[in-house]
Amino acid sequence: MSITVDPNAAPTAPPVRGRGRVLPAPVTPAEMVLILVLVVLWAALAFATPAFLSAGSIIPLLVEVAPVALIGIGMTFVIIAGGIDVSVGGAIMVCSVVTAKLMRDQGLPLVLCVVVAIATGAVLGLMNGLLIAYGRVHAIIITFGTANVFLFIGLQIFASQPVSGMPSTLAWFGRGVDGQTLGVPHSFAITVLLAAAAWWYLRHTAGGRHFLGIGGDAVAARLAGIRVQRRVLLTYVITGVLIGLASIFTLAKGTSSLDQSVGNGQELAVIAAVVIGGTSIMGGRGSVLGTLLGALLVQTVKSGVTQLGWPSQLSDLFVGIFIVLAVGTDLLRQRARRAV
């Protein structure tokens, strides 16, 4: 059998592939596991204590989740770019006490309170970013040092006295009726919207992929033309801005008095949420959706332990177990990839 080829026929063009890159699934297997764990945990708590699913329990839970998840968005950017920030607690203290004193003494309205808090956080984040990006010192060393500096500044502003008599200016972000719409706290709704925007940015833009590339291999990213120092600086400024907004949420959910314990241990809760959410502590891979789920899981554990009347130390134990499992899974995954 012979095949006749027409010499005058136009050559057949090879199939053209789309230029769009292949994206991972919108929800990763690790995030699906977190969702499943949350569903099982919520069902178990609802069975053990029916009050858990009441509005009086869920709304405070979401209000507590909001600042941790919000800062976690910035921390996700920091960690996927190969950094870390342990100065979060001190930065929250400074943003909170500055805003609280101005709100009380100068009568700042809601919008100006938010602007002051965000601006203060941005300045603190800029300090971290400049020292880390251009000082070429490891992030944990810099942020451990600035954590102590921020704590000193905050305590000096407190002047050994709590800030009392604060007005209800920030009630729109609080846990009361003014802080809700259709039963959803405004602080949590804002956090979800910002998390969605950050998720889209990391997934669908070149700038988002640059952060991932820097965390994967900073030298290769620099050779590829990515301005590594500027990107690293930006991660800390973003985190500072979100810390400022989170301090507003923190002030709004409290009482009319602010003491020196504000922000204490918050950096541990944020890092726990990010790591449990699937962000690799080694950098180069992360998920904002996972961070939101991780923050929700951490706070669910704390709320559940409280409602069941168990010792509060158990919540730290359970969160620690989740962290070890998340980090262990990440290390095993990376080892499997290197073995291929």
PDB file of C-alpha atoms in Angstrom, residues 81-333:
ATOM      1  CA  ALA A  81      10.331  33.974  50.423  1.00  0.00           C
ATOM      2  CA  GLY A  82      12.694  32.205  52.820  1.00  0.00           C
ATOM      3  CA  GLY A  83      12.316  34.472  55.862  1.00  0.00           C
ATOM      4  CA  ILE A  84      10.697  34.517  59.295  1.00  0.00           C
ATOM      5  CA  ASP A  85       9.380  37.206  61.632  1.00  0.00           C
ATOM      6  CA  VAL A  86       9.378  36.668  65.387  1.00  0.00           C
ATOM      7  CA  SER A  87       8.854  40.360  66.185  1.00  0.00           C
ATOM      8  CA  VAL A  88       5.086  40.195  65.656  1.00  0.00           C
ATOM      9  CA  GLY A  89       4.170  40.386  69.347  1.00  0.00           C
ATOM     10  CA  GLY A  90       6.257  43.504  69.964  1.00  0.00           C
ATOM     11  CA  ALA A  91       4.953  45.163  66.796  1.00  0.00           C
ATOM     12  CA  ILE A  92       1.356  44.530  67.873  1.00  0.00           C
ATOM     13  CA  MET A  93       2.101  46.117  71.238  1.00  0.00           C
ATOM     14  CA  VAL A  94       3.515  49.278  69.645  1.00  0.00           C
ATOM     15  CA  CYS A  95       0.676  49.627  67.100  1.00  0.00           C
ATOM     16  CA  SER A  96      -1.964  48.981  69.754  1.00  0.00           C
ATOM     17  CA  VAL A  97      -0.682  51.362  72.429  1.00  0.00           C
ATOM     18  CA  VAL A  98       0.009  54.192  69.945  1.00  0.00           C
ATOM     19  CA  THR A  99      -3.478  53.890  68.476  1.00  0.00           C
ATOM     20  CA  ALA A 100      -5.165  53.480  71.861  1.00  0.00           C
ATOM     21  CA  LYS A 101      -3.539  56.574  73.363  1.00  0.00           C
ATOM     22  CA  LEU A 102      -4.297  58.747  70.344  1.00  0.00           C
ATOM     23  CA  MET A 103      -7.862  57.471  70.210  1.00  0.00           C
ATOM     24  CA  ARG A 104      -8.382  58.254  73.885  1.00  0.00           C
ATOM     25  CA  ASP A 105      -6.424  61.499  74.226  1.00  0.00           C
ATOM     26  CA  GLN A 106      -6.966  63.056  70.789  1.00  0.00           C
ATOM     27  CA  GLY A 107     -10.392  61.629  70.015  1.00  0.00           C
ATOM     28  CA  LEU A 108      -9.333  60.113  66.679  1.00  0.00           C
ATOM     29  CA  PRO A 109     -12.262  58.885  64.572  1.00  0.00           C
ATOM     30  CA  LEU A 110     -12.434  55.327  63.247  1.00  0.00           C
ATOM     31  CA  VAL A 111     -10.781  55.977  59.881  1.00  0.00           C
ATOM     32  CA  LEU A 112      -7.829  57.854  61.376  1.00  0.00           C
ATOM     33  CA  CYS A 113      -7.337  55.124  63.968  1.00  0.00           C
ATOM     34  CA  VAL A 114      -7.012  52.586  61.166  1.00  0.00           C
ATOM     35  CA  VAL A 115      -4.618  54.851  59.244  1.00  0.00           C
ATOM     36  CA  VAL A 116      -2.417  55.433  62.304  1.00  0.00           C
ATOM     37  CA  ALA A 117      -2.254  51.724  63.148  1.00  0.00           C
ATOM     38  CA  ILE A 118      -1.440  50.698  59.573  1.00  0.00           C
ATOM     39  CA  ALA A 119       1.170  53.449  59.180  1.00  0.00           C
ATOM     40  CA  THR A 120       2.838  52.457  62.455  1.00  0.00           C
ATOM     41  CA  GLY A 121       2.912  48.807  61.426  1.00  0.00           C
ATOM     42  CA  ALA A 122       4.303  49.711  58.000  1.00  0.00           C
ATOM     43  CA  VAL A 123       7.186  51.651  59.606  1.00  0.00           C
ATOM     44  CA  LEU A 124       8.037  48.728  61.878  1.00  0.00           C
ATOM     45  CA  GLY A 125       7.856  46.312  58.955  1.00  0.00           C
ATOM     46  CA  LEU A 126      10.067  48.624  56.906  1.00  0.00           C
ATOM     47  CA  MET A 127      12.682  48.555  59.671  1.00  0.00           C
ATOM     48  CA  ASN A 128      12.728  44.755  59.602  1.00  0.00           C
ATOM     49  CA  GLY A 129      12.762  44.622  55.820  1.00  0.00           C
ATOM     50  CA  LEU A 130      15.633  47.072  55.359  1.00  0.00           C
ATOM     51  CA  LEU A 131      17.824  45.293  57.897  1.00  0.00           C
ATOM     52  CA  ILE A 132      17.098  41.846  56.452  1.00  0.00           C
ATOM     53  CA  ALA A 133      17.087  42.625  52.735  1.00  0.00           C
ATOM     54  CA  TYR A 134      20.078  44.973  52.659  1.00  0.00           C
ATOM     55  CA  GLY A 135      21.896  44.036  55.869  1.00  0.00           C
ATOM     56  CA  ARG A 136      22.292  40.431  54.720  1.00  0.00           C
ATOM     57  CA  VAL A 137      21.727  39.071  58.226  1.00  0.00           C
ATOM     58  CA  HIS A 138      19.448  36.084  58.782  1.00  0.00           C
ATOM     59  CA  ALA A 139      15.838  37.092  59.404  1.00  0.00           C
ATOM     60  CA  ILE A 140      15.484  35.254  62.714  1.00  0.00           C
ATOM     61  CA  ILE A 141      18.445  37.172  64.160  1.00  0.00           C
ATOM     62  CA  ILE A 142      17.138  40.552  62.992  1.00  0.00           C
ATOM     63  CA  THR A 143      13.545  40.004  64.040  1.00  0.00           C
ATOM     64  CA  PHE A 144      14.568  38.556  67.400  1.00  0.00           C
ATOM     65  CA  GLY A 145      16.502  41.761  68.001  1.00  0.00           C
ATOM     66  CA  THR A 146      13.744  44.069  66.774  1.00  0.00           C
ATOM     67  CA  ALA A 147      11.214  42.121  68.857  1.00  0.00           C
ATOM     68  CA  ASN A 148      13.043  43.286  71.969  1.00  0.00           C
ATOM     69  CA  VAL A 149      13.361  46.822  70.585  1.00  0.00           C
ATOM     70  CA  PHE A 150       9.632  46.970  69.831  1.00  0.00           C
ATOM     71  CA  LEU A 151       8.788  45.648  73.295  1.00  0.00           C
ATOM     72  CA  PHE A 152      10.980  48.328  74.874  1.00  0.00           C
ATOM     73  CA  ILE A 153       9.317  51.060  72.786  1.00  0.00           C
ATOM     74  CA  GLY A 154       5.864  49.767  73.648  1.00  0.00           C
ATOM     75  CA  LEU A 155       6.583  49.617  77.353  1.00  0.00           C
ATOM     76  CA  GLN A 156       7.969  53.143  77.285  1.00  0.00           C
ATOM     77  CA  ILE A 157       4.776  54.398  75.648  1.00  0.00           C
ATOM     78  CA  PHE A 158       2.707  52.534  78.244  1.00  0.00           C
ATOM     79  CA  ALA A 159       4.771  54.268  80.971  1.00  0.00           C
ATOM     80  CA  SER A 160       4.016  51.391  83.385  1.00  0.00           C
ATOM     81  CA  GLN A 161       0.291  52.173  83.293  1.00  0.00           C
ATOM     82  CA  PRO A 162      -2.511  50.544  81.309  1.00  0.00           C
ATOM     83  CA  VAL A 163      -4.376  52.671  78.813  1.00  0.00           C
ATOM     84  CA  SER A 164      -7.805  52.930  80.391  1.00  0.00           C
ATOM     85  CA  GLY A 165     -10.994  54.735  79.504  1.00  0.00           C
ATOM     86  CA  MET A 166     -10.818  54.032  75.770  1.00  0.00           C
ATOM     87  CA  PRO A 167     -13.952  55.045  73.828  1.00  0.00           C
ATOM     88  CA  SER A 168     -15.976  52.634  71.707  1.00  0.00           C
ATOM     89  CA  THR A 169     -14.620  54.125  68.468  1.00  0.00           C
ATOM     90  CA  LEU A 170     -13.642  50.713  67.093  1.00  0.00           C
ATOM     91  CA  ALA A 171     -16.946  48.965  67.825  1.00  0.00           C
ATOM     92  CA  TRP A 172     -17.434  48.358  64.076  1.00  0.00           C
ATOM     93  CA  PHE A 173     -14.608  45.799  64.301  1.00  0.00           C
ATOM     94  CA  GLY A 174     -15.677  44.312  67.637  1.00  0.00           C
ATOM     95  CA  ARG A 175     -17.677  41.279  68.667  1.00  0.00           C
ATOM     96  CA  GLY A 176     -20.857  43.181  69.483  1.00  0.00           C
ATOM     97  CA  VAL A 177     -23.872  43.856  67.278  1.00  0.00           C
ATOM     98  CA  ASP A 178     -22.163  46.856  65.669  1.00  0.00           C
ATOM     99  CA  GLY A 179     -19.304  44.605  64.586  1.00  0.00           C
ATOM    100  CA  GLN A 180     -21.441  42.151  62.608  1.00  0.00           C
ATOM    101  CA  THR A 181     -23.372  41.962  59.376  1.00  0.00           C
ATOM    102  CA  LEU A 182     -25.745  39.008  58.928  1.00  0.00           C
ATOM    103  CA  GLY A 183     -24.045  37.355  61.878  1.00  0.00           C
ATOM    104  CA  VAL A 184     -20.542  37.548  60.365  1.00  0.00           C
ATOM    105  CA  PRO A 185     -17.971  39.658  62.243  1.00  0.00           C
ATOM    106  CA  HIS A 186     -16.595  42.468  60.082  1.00  0.00           C
ATOM    107  CA  SER A 187     -13.027  41.667  61.151  1.00  0.00           C
ATOM    108  CA  PHE A 188     -13.345  38.083  59.934  1.00  0.00           C
ATOM    109  CA  ALA A 189     -15.023  39.131  56.672  1.00  0.00           C
ATOM    110  CA  ILE A 190     -12.192  41.597  55.945  1.00  0.00           C
ATOM    111  CA  THR A 191      -9.634  38.891  56.698  1.00  0.00           C
ATOM    112  CA  VAL A 192     -11.299  36.464  54.287  1.00  0.00           C
ATOM    113  CA  LEU A 193     -11.411  39.102  51.531  1.00  0.00           C
ATOM    114  CA  LEU A 194      -7.723  39.959  51.981  1.00  0.00           C
ATOM    115  CA  ALA A 195      -6.830  36.252  52.078  1.00  0.00           C
ATOM    116  CA  ALA A 196      -8.709  35.718  48.813  1.00  0.00           C
ATOM    117  CA  ALA A 197      -6.833  38.613  47.194  1.00  0.00           C
ATOM    118  CA  ALA A 198      -3.478  37.268  48.417  1.00  0.00           C
ATOM    119  CA  TRP A 199      -4.369  33.748  47.214  1.00  0.00           C
ATOM    120  CA  TRP A 200      -5.177  35.090  43.744  1.00  0.00           C
ATOM    121  CA  TYR A 201      -1.986  37.176  43.655  1.00  0.00           C
ATOM    122  CA  LEU A 202       0.300  34.270  44.550  1.00  0.00           C
ATOM    123  CA  ARG A 203      -1.473  31.920  42.152  1.00  0.00           C
ATOM    124  CA  HIS A 204      -2.124  34.056  39.085  1.00  0.00           C
ATOM    125  CA  THR A 205       0.519  36.786  38.864  1.00  0.00           C
ATOM    126  CA  ALA A 206       4.199  36.885  37.975  1.00  0.00           C
ATOM    127  CA  GLY A 207       4.894  38.923  41.097  1.00  0.00           C
ATOM    128  CA  GLY A 208       3.404  36.197  43.260  1.00  0.00           C
ATOM    129  CA  ARG A 209       5.533  33.556  41.565  1.00  0.00           C
ATOM    130  CA  HIS A 210       8.606  35.698  42.220  1.00  0.00           C
ATOM    131  CA  PHE A 211       8.122  35.307  45.980  1.00  0.00           C
ATOM    132  CA  LEU A 212       7.926  31.535  45.562  1.00  0.00           C
ATOM    133  CA  GLY A 213      11.017  31.558  43.353  1.00  0.00           C
ATOM    134  CA  ILE A 214      13.025  33.534  45.903  1.00  0.00           C
ATOM    135  CA  GLY A 215      12.180  31.049  48.639  1.00  0.00           C
ATOM    136  CA  GLY A 216      13.036  28.122  46.379  1.00  0.00           C
ATOM    137  CA  ASP A 217      16.453  29.455  45.334  1.00  0.00           C
ATOM    138  CA  ALA A 218      17.331  33.117  45.894  1.00  0.00           C
ATOM    139  CA  VAL A 219      20.502  32.899  43.778  1.00  0.00           C
ATOM    140  CA  ALA A 220      18.641  31.436  40.811  1.00  0.00           C
ATOM    141  CA  ALA A 221      15.893  34.031  41.250  1.00  0.00           C
ATOM    142  CA  ARG A 222      18.471  36.834  41.159  1.00  0.00           C
ATOM    143  CA  LEU A 223      20.058  35.376  38.003  1.00  0.00           C
ATOM    144  CA  ALA A 224      16.585  35.222  36.452  1.00  0.00           C
ATOM    145  CA  GLY A 225      16.257  38.979  36.861  1.00  0.00           C
ATOM    146  CA  ILE A 226      14.084  39.077  39.987  1.00  0.00           C
ATOM    147  CA  ARG A 227      14.897  41.956  42.312  1.00  0.00           C
ATOM    148  CA  VAL A 228      15.291  39.778  45.343  1.00  0.00           C
ATOM    149  CA  GLN A 229      16.077  42.497  47.888  1.00  0.00           C
ATOM    150  CA  ARG A 230      13.069  44.596  46.934  1.00  0.00           C
ATOM    151  CA  ARG A 231      10.792  41.577  47.103  1.00  0.00           C
ATOM    152  CA  VAL A 232      12.109  40.540  50.514  1.00  0.00           C
ATOM    153  CA  LEU A 233      11.681  44.100  51.768  1.00  0.00           C
ATOM    154  CA  LEU A 234       8.107  44.098  50.466  1.00  0.00           C
ATOM    155  CA  THR A 235       7.192  40.935  52.394  1.00  0.00           C
ATOM    156  CA  TYR A 236       8.044  42.599  55.711  1.00  0.00           C
ATOM    157  CA  VAL A 237       6.263  45.840  54.814  1.00  0.00           C
ATOM    158  CA  ILE A 238       3.141  43.831  53.890  1.00  0.00           C
ATOM    159  CA  THR A 239       3.373  41.997  57.210  1.00  0.00           C
ATOM    160  CA  GLY A 240       3.767  45.288  59.072  1.00  0.00           C
ATOM    161  CA  VAL A 241       0.687  46.758  57.385  1.00  0.00           C
ATOM    162  CA  LEU A 242      -1.357  43.692  58.301  1.00  0.00           C
ATOM    163  CA  ILE A 243      -0.025  43.804  61.876  1.00  0.00           C
ATOM    164  CA  GLY A 244      -1.289  47.375  62.093  1.00  0.00           C
ATOM    165  CA  LEU A 245      -4.753  46.379  60.910  1.00  0.00           C
ATOM    166  CA  ALA A 246      -4.715  43.333  63.206  1.00  0.00           C
ATOM    167  CA  SER A 247      -3.952  45.627  66.157  1.00  0.00           C
ATOM    168  CA  ILE A 248      -7.218  47.444  65.367  1.00  0.00           C
ATOM    169  CA  PHE A 249      -9.025  44.097  65.534  1.00  0.00           C
ATOM    170  CA  THR A 250      -7.252  43.355  68.820  1.00  0.00           C
ATOM    171  CA  LEU A 251      -8.262  46.692  70.360  1.00  0.00           C
ATOM    172  CA  ALA A 252     -11.839  46.307  69.145  1.00  0.00           C
ATOM    173  CA  LYS A 253     -12.382  42.889  70.698  1.00  0.00           C
ATOM    174  CA  GLY A 254     -11.084  43.887  74.136  1.00  0.00           C
ATOM    175  CA  THR A 255     -12.367  46.013  76.952  1.00  0.00           C
ATOM    176  CA  SER A 256     -12.001  49.741  77.539  1.00  0.00           C
ATOM    177  CA  SER A 257      -8.546  49.107  79.032  1.00  0.00           C
ATOM    178  CA  LEU A 258      -5.323  48.004  77.334  1.00  0.00           C
ATOM    179  CA  ASP A 259      -2.428  46.550  79.324  1.00  0.00           C
ATOM    180  CA  GLN A 260       1.154  45.538  78.603  1.00  0.00           C
ATOM    181  CA  SER A 261       0.256  41.925  77.828  1.00  0.00           C
ATOM    182  CA  VAL A 262      -1.166  42.861  74.409  1.00  0.00           C
ATOM    183  CA  GLY A 263       0.498  40.887  71.631  1.00  0.00           C
ATOM    184  CA  ASN A 264       2.159  38.507  74.061  1.00  0.00           C
ATOM    185  CA  GLY A 265       2.917  35.201  72.276  1.00  0.00           C
ATOM    186  CA  GLN A 266       1.048  36.242  69.137  1.00  0.00           C
ATOM    187  CA  GLU A 267       4.008  35.442  66.893  1.00  0.00           C
ATOM    188  CA  LEU A 268       3.833  31.795  67.969  1.00  0.00           C
ATOM    189  CA  ALA A 269       0.135  31.553  67.135  1.00  0.00           C
ATOM    190  CA  VAL A 270       0.722  33.143  63.717  1.00  0.00           C
ATOM    191  CA  ILE A 271       3.666  30.923  62.799  1.00  0.00           C
ATOM    192  CA  ALA A 272       1.716  27.879  63.997  1.00  0.00           C
ATOM    193  CA  ALA A 273      -1.224  28.791  61.752  1.00  0.00           C
ATOM    194  CA  VAL A 274       1.062  29.283  58.739  1.00  0.00           C
ATOM    195  CA  VAL A 275       3.013  26.054  59.232  1.00  0.00           C
ATOM    196  CA  ILE A 276      -0.070  23.964  59.995  1.00  0.00           C
ATOM    197  CA  GLY A 277      -1.639  25.485  56.878  1.00  0.00           C
ATOM    198  CA  GLY A 278       1.000  23.829  54.697  1.00  0.00           C
ATOM    199  CA  THR A 279       3.540  26.588  54.105  1.00  0.00           C
ATOM    200  CA  SER A 280       7.009  25.064  53.984  1.00  0.00           C
ATOM    201  CA  ILE A 281       9.231  26.432  56.741  1.00  0.00           C
ATOM    202  CA  MET A 282      12.106  26.023  54.263  1.00  0.00           C
ATOM    203  CA  GLY A 283      10.475  28.493  51.849  1.00  0.00           C
ATOM    204  CA  GLY A 284       9.414  28.213  48.222  1.00  0.00           C
ATOM    205  CA  ARG A 285       5.940  26.830  48.832  1.00  0.00           C
ATOM    206  CA  GLY A 286       2.943  28.173  50.692  1.00  0.00           C
ATOM    207  CA  SER A 287      -0.782  28.635  50.779  1.00  0.00           C
ATOM    208  CA  VAL A 288      -2.804  31.576  52.056  1.00  0.00           C
ATOM    209  CA  LEU A 289      -5.938  29.427  52.103  1.00  0.00           C
ATOM    210  CA  GLY A 290      -4.029  26.918  54.211  1.00  0.00           C
ATOM    211  CA  THR A 291      -3.003  29.693  56.597  1.00  0.00           C
ATOM    212  CA  LEU A 292      -6.631  30.737  57.064  1.00  0.00           C
ATOM    213  CA  LEU A 293      -7.601  27.115  57.732  1.00  0.00           C
ATOM    214  CA  GLY A 294      -4.628  26.713  60.071  1.00  0.00           C
ATOM    215  CA  ALA A 295      -5.656  29.774  62.092  1.00  0.00           C
ATOM    216  CA  LEU A 296      -9.197  28.436  62.287  1.00  0.00           C
ATOM    217  CA  LEU A 297      -7.907  25.064  63.473  1.00  0.00           C
ATOM    218  CA  VAL A 298      -5.647  26.582  66.142  1.00  0.00           C
ATOM    219  CA  GLN A 299      -8.464  28.730  67.545  1.00  0.00           C
ATOM    220  CA  THR A 300     -10.977  25.859  67.359  1.00  0.00           C
ATOM    221  CA  VAL A 301      -8.642  23.743  69.480  1.00  0.00           C
ATOM    222  CA  LYS A 302      -8.260  26.536  72.058  1.00  0.00           C
ATOM    223  CA  SER A 303     -12.002  27.219  72.143  1.00  0.00           C
ATOM    224  CA  GLY A 304     -12.846  23.530  72.359  1.00  0.00           C
ATOM    225  CA  VAL A 305     -10.461  22.922  75.256  1.00  0.00           C
ATOM    226  CA  THR A 306     -11.989  25.879  77.119  1.00  0.00           C
ATOM    227  CA  GLN A 307     -15.587  24.817  76.533  1.00  0.00           C
ATOM    228  CA  LEU A 308     -14.872  21.230  77.550  1.00  0.00           C
ATOM    229  CA  GLY A 309     -13.362  22.479  80.795  1.00  0.00           C
ATOM    230  CA  TRP A 310     -10.003  20.833  80.137  1.00  0.00           C
ATOM    231  CA  PRO A 311      -6.686  22.302  81.376  1.00  0.00           C
ATOM    232  CA  SER A 312      -5.607  25.139  79.093  1.00  0.00           C
ATOM    233  CA  GLN A 313      -2.162  23.544  78.662  1.00  0.00           C
ATOM    234  CA  LEU A 314      -3.772  20.847  76.506  1.00  0.00           C
ATOM    235  CA  SER A 315      -4.457  23.363  73.749  1.00  0.00           C
ATOM    236  CA  ASP A 316      -0.706  24.049  73.504  1.00  0.00           C
ATOM    237  CA  LEU A 317      -0.079  20.297  73.415  1.00  0.00           C
ATOM    238  CA  PHE A 318      -2.561  19.703  70.590  1.00  0.00           C
ATOM    239  CA  VAL A 319      -1.293  22.678  68.562  1.00  0.00           C
ATOM    240  CA  GLY A 320       2.275  21.445  69.064  1.00  0.00           C
ATOM    241  CA  ILE A 321       1.301  18.010  67.741  1.00  0.00           C
ATOM    242  CA  PHE A 322      -0.267  19.602  64.666  1.00  0.00           C
ATOM    243  CA  ILE A 323       2.912  21.627  64.059  1.00  0.00           C
ATOM    244  CA  VAL A 324       5.150  18.545  64.330  1.00  0.00           C
ATOM    245  CA  LEU A 325       2.896  16.605  61.951  1.00  0.00           C
ATOM    246  CA  ALA A 326       2.846  19.480  59.439  1.00  0.00           C
ATOM    247  CA  VAL A 327       6.620  20.023  59.498  1.00  0.00           C
ATOM    248  CA  GLY A 328       7.294  16.273  59.388  1.00  0.00           C
ATOM    249  CA  THR A 329       5.005  15.835  56.401  1.00  0.00           C
ATOM    250  CA  ASP A 330       6.704  18.731  54.613  1.00  0.00           C
ATOM    251  CA  LEU A 331      10.187  17.295  55.209  1.00  0.00           C
ATOM    252  CA  LEU A 332       9.104  13.854  53.974  1.00  0.00           C
ATOM    253  CA  ARG A 333       7.568  15.434  50.876  1.00  0.00           C
TER     254      ARG A 333
END
